[in-house]
């Protein structure tokens, strides 16, 4: 059974957004069971864990004799074994992969720029000055994505793929803003994907881990 490394605690702003959610969701869509291995703050800094995840982050997995880190690489590994995430048709498979990579490269980097301002540097003078330019760039990306989605259910038509899974987990990072409300089709797309039973099960599992570990820490 695949082992998934996760954190047992994160700050409140990150609850429900930690990237192991992407892996949990993919595994649920693929119908693949897994076991979680909770990593503490102290453990993530050890040489033992950094031999698994060089940067001391999550997620990481052990799947048989394969150890893998980075959510994009892990999702491709899972999707490669599941028609539920990657279509059998070669062209559609390539397009789904392109959307997954675009979520990481074209969207997440820009969104994280806003997070750096709003969450990690709130109140800093430089952040206040920088924010309008970051918003302008981000709205340009959201507008482009909105046009590409159009009136389709999913990015490549009517079939959910790993590209949608990654894109929605990236768009969810904007939950502290109202930016998606300006793009009704994107907002509806995000909600449509979040309504999937596999997503709901994955999110519940992540939240349950935080609650359980918090209770254990409180009783210690």
Coordinates of C-alpha atoms in Angstrom, one line a residue:
X1 CA 0.0 0.0 0.0
X2 CA 1.3 3.5 -0.9
X3 CA 2.6 5.5 2.1
X4 CA 1.8 9.2 2.0
X5 CA 3.8 11.6 4.2
X6 CA 1.8 14.4 5.7
X7 CA 2.1 17.1 8.3
X8 CA 0.2 16.8 11.6
X9 CA -0.1 20.5 12.1
X10 CA 0.0 23.7 9.9
X11 CA -1.0 27.3 10.6
X12 CA -4.8 28.0 10.2
X13 CA -4.4 29.7 6.9
X14 CA -3.0 26.6 5.4
X15 CA -5.5 24.1 6.7
X16 CA -7.3 22.5 3.7
X17 CA -4.6 23.8 1.3
X18 CA -1.6 21.7 2.1
X19 CA -0.4 19.9 -1.0
X20 CA -0.9 16.4 0.3
X21 CA -4.5 17.1 -0.4
X22 CA -3.7 16.8 -4.1
X23 CA -2.3 13.4 -3.6
X24 CA -5.2 12.3 -1.4
X25 CA -7.7 13.5 -4.0
X26 CA -5.9 11.7 -6.8
X27 CA -5.7 8.5 -4.9
X28 CA -9.4 8.7 -4.1
X29 CA -10.3 9.3 -7.8
X30 CA -8.1 6.4 -8.7
X31 CA -9.7 4.2 -6.0
X32 CA -6.2 3.4 -4.6
X33 CA -5.9 2.9 -0.8
X34 CA -3.0 4.5 1.1
X35 CA -1.7 4.9 4.6
X36 CA -0.5 8.2 6.0
X37 CA 2.7 8.8 7.8
X38 CA 2.6 12.0 9.9
X39 CA 5.7 14.1 10.0
X40 CA 6.3 16.5 12.8
X41 CA 8.2 19.8 12.5
X42 CA 11.2 18.3 14.2
X43 CA 11.1 15.2 12.0
X44 CA 10.9 17.1 8.7
X45 CA 14.3 18.7 9.4
X46 CA 16.1 15.4 9.9
X47 CA 18.5 13.8 7.4
X48 CA 16.3 10.7 7.5
X49 CA 13.2 12.6 6.1
X50 CA 15.3 14.8 3.8
X51 CA 16.5 11.6 2.2
X52 CA 12.9 11.1 1.2
X53 CA 11.9 14.8 0.6
X54 CA 15.1 16.9 0.1
X55 CA 13.4 20.1 1.1
X56 CA 11.6 18.9 4.2
X57 CA 8.2 19.5 2.7
X58 CA 5.1 17.4 2.0
X59 CA 3.8 15.5 0.2
X60 CA 6.2 12.6 -0.4
X61 CA 5.3 9.0 -1.1
X62 CA 6.7 5.5 -0.9
X63 CA 5.1 3.2 -3.4
X64 CA 6.9 -0.2 -3.3
X65 CA 10.5 0.5 -4.1
X66 CA 9.8 4.0 -5.4
X67 CA 10.2 7.1 -3.3
X68 CA 8.9 10.3 -4.8
X69 CA 8.4 13.9 -3.9
X70 CA 6.8 17.0 -5.5
X71 CA 3.0 16.9 -5.9
X72 CA 3.1 17.2 -9.7
X73 CA 5.4 14.2 -10.0
X74 CA 3.4 12.2 -7.6
X75 CA 0.1 13.0 -9.4
X76 CA 1.6 12.0 -12.7
X77 CA 2.7 8.7 -11.1
X78 CA -0.8 8.0 -9.8
X79 CA -2.6 9.2 -12.9
X80 CA -0.4 7.0 -15.1
X81 CA -2.0 4.0 -13.5
X82 CA -5.6 5.2 -13.6
X83 CA -7.9 6.0 -16.5
X84 CA -9.9 8.0 -14.0
X85 CA -7.2 10.7 -14.2
X86 CA -5.5 10.3 -17.6
X87 CA -7.5 9.4 -20.7
X88 CA -6.3 6.5 -22.8
X89 CA -6.2 8.6 -25.9
X90 CA -2.6 9.9 -26.4
X91 CA -3.6 13.4 -27.5
X92 CA -6.0 13.8 -24.6
X93 CA -3.5 12.5 -22.2
X94 CA -0.9 15.0 -23.4
X95 CA -3.4 17.9 -23.1
X96 CA -4.3 16.8 -19.5
X97 CA -0.6 16.8 -18.6
X98 CA -0.2 20.2 -20.2
X99 CA -3.0 21.6 -18.0
X100 CA -1.5 20.1 -14.9
X101 CA 1.8 21.7 -15.7
X102 CA 0.2 25.0 -16.5
X103 CA -1.5 25.0 -13.1
X104 CA 1.9 24.7 -11.5
X105 CA 3.8 27.0 -13.8
X106 CA 1.4 29.6 -15.2
X107 CA -1.0 29.9 -12.3
X108 CA 0.4 28.8 -8.9
X109 CA 3.5 30.9 -9.1
X110 CA 1.5 34.1 -9.7
X111 CA -1.1 33.1 -7.0
X112 CA 1.7 32.4 -4.5
X113 CA 3.0 35.9 -5.2
X114 CA -0.2 37.3 -3.8
X115 CA 0.0 34.9 -0.8
X116 CA 3.4 36.2 0.0
X117 CA 2.0 39.7 0.2
X118 CA -1.4 39.0 1.9
X119 CA -0.4 36.3 4.3
X120 CA 3.3 36.4 5.0
X121 CA 4.0 40.1 4.7
X122 CA 0.7 41.7 5.5
X123 CA 1.1 45.3 6.6
X124 CA 4.6 45.7 5.1
X125 CA 5.1 48.9 3.1
X126 CA 6.7 47.1 0.2
X127 CA 3.8 44.6 0.1
X128 CA 1.2 47.4 -0.1
X129 CA 3.1 49.0 -2.9
X130 CA 3.6 45.8 -4.8
X131 CA 0.1 44.4 -4.4
X132 CA -1.7 46.3 -7.3
X133 CA 0.8 45.0 -9.8
X134 CA 0.5 41.4 -8.6
X135 CA -3.3 41.7 -8.7
X136 CA -3.1 43.0 -12.3
X137 CA -0.9 40.1 -13.4
X138 CA -3.0 37.6 -11.6
X139 CA -6.3 38.9 -13.0
X140 CA -4.7 38.6 -16.5
X141 CA -4.0 34.9 -15.8
X142 CA -7.4 34.3 -14.5
X143 CA -9.0 36.0 -17.5
X144 CA -7.0 33.8 -19.8
X145 CA -8.0 30.7 -17.9
X146 CA -11.6 31.8 -17.9
X147 CA -11.6 32.2 -21.7
X148 CA -9.8 28.8 -22.2
X149 CA -12.4 27.1 -20.0
X150 CA -15.4 28.8 -21.7
X151 CA -18.6 26.9 -21.1
X152 CA -17.0 23.5 -20.8
X153 CA -17.4 21.5 -17.7
X154 CA -13.7 20.8 -17.5
X155 CA -10.5 22.1 -19.1
X156 CA -10.5 19.6 -21.9
X157 CA -14.2 19.1 -22.4
X158 CA -16.6 17.0 -20.4
X159 CA -14.1 14.6 -18.8
X160 CA -12.4 15.4 -15.5
X161 CA -8.6 14.7 -15.6
X162 CA -5.5 15.2 -13.4
X163 CA -5.2 18.6 -15.1
X164 CA -8.5 19.7 -13.5
X165 CA -7.5 18.3 -10.1
X166 CA -4.2 20.3 -10.0
X167 CA -5.8 23.4 -11.4
X168 CA -8.6 23.4 -8.8
X169 CA -6.2 22.9 -5.9
X170 CA -4.2 25.9 -7.1
X171 CA -7.3 28.1 -7.5
X172 CA -8.4 27.2 -4.0
X173 CA -5.3 29.1 -2.7
X174 CA -7.3 32.2 -3.5
X175 CA -9.9 31.5 -0.9
X176 CA -8.8 34.5 1.2
X177 CA -9.8 36.8 -1.7
X178 CA -12.9 37.4 -3.8
X179 CA -11.0 37.3 -7.1
X180 CA -12.7 34.2 -8.5
X181 CA -16.1 35.9 -8.1
X182 CA -15.2 38.1 -11.1
X183 CA -15.1 35.0 -13.3
X184 CA -18.4 33.1 -12.8
X185 CA -17.4 30.2 -15.0
X186 CA -14.1 29.6 -13.0
X187 CA -15.9 29.9 -9.7
X188 CA -18.5 27.4 -10.9
X189 CA -15.8 25.1 -12.3
X190 CA -14.0 25.1 -8.9
X191 CA -17.2 24.4 -7.0
X192 CA -18.1 21.6 -9.5
X193 CA -14.8 19.9 -8.9
X194 CA -14.9 20.4 -5.1
X195 CA -18.3 18.7 -5.1
X196 CA -16.8 15.5 -6.4
X197 CA -17.0 12.7 -3.8
X198 CA -13.3 12.0 -4.1
X199 CA -12.4 15.6 -3.2
X200 CA -14.8 15.6 -0.3
X201 CA -13.3 12.4 1.1
X202 CA -9.7 13.7 0.6
X203 CA -10.4 17.0 2.3
X204 CA -12.1 15.2 5.2
X205 CA -9.1 12.9 5.6
X206 CA -6.7 15.8 5.8
X207 CA -8.8 17.7 8.3
X208 CA -9.3 14.6 10.4
X209 CA -5.5 14.2 10.6
X210 CA -5.0 17.8 11.8
X211 CA -7.8 17.3 14.4
X212 CA -6.5 14.0 15.6
X213 CA -2.9 15.2 15.9
X214 CA -4.1 18.4 17.7
X215 CA -6.0 16.3 20.2
X216 CA -3.0 14.1 20.8
X217 CA -0.8 17.1 21.3
X218 CA -3.2 18.7 23.7
X219 CA -3.5 15.6 25.8
X220 CA 0.3 15.0 26.0

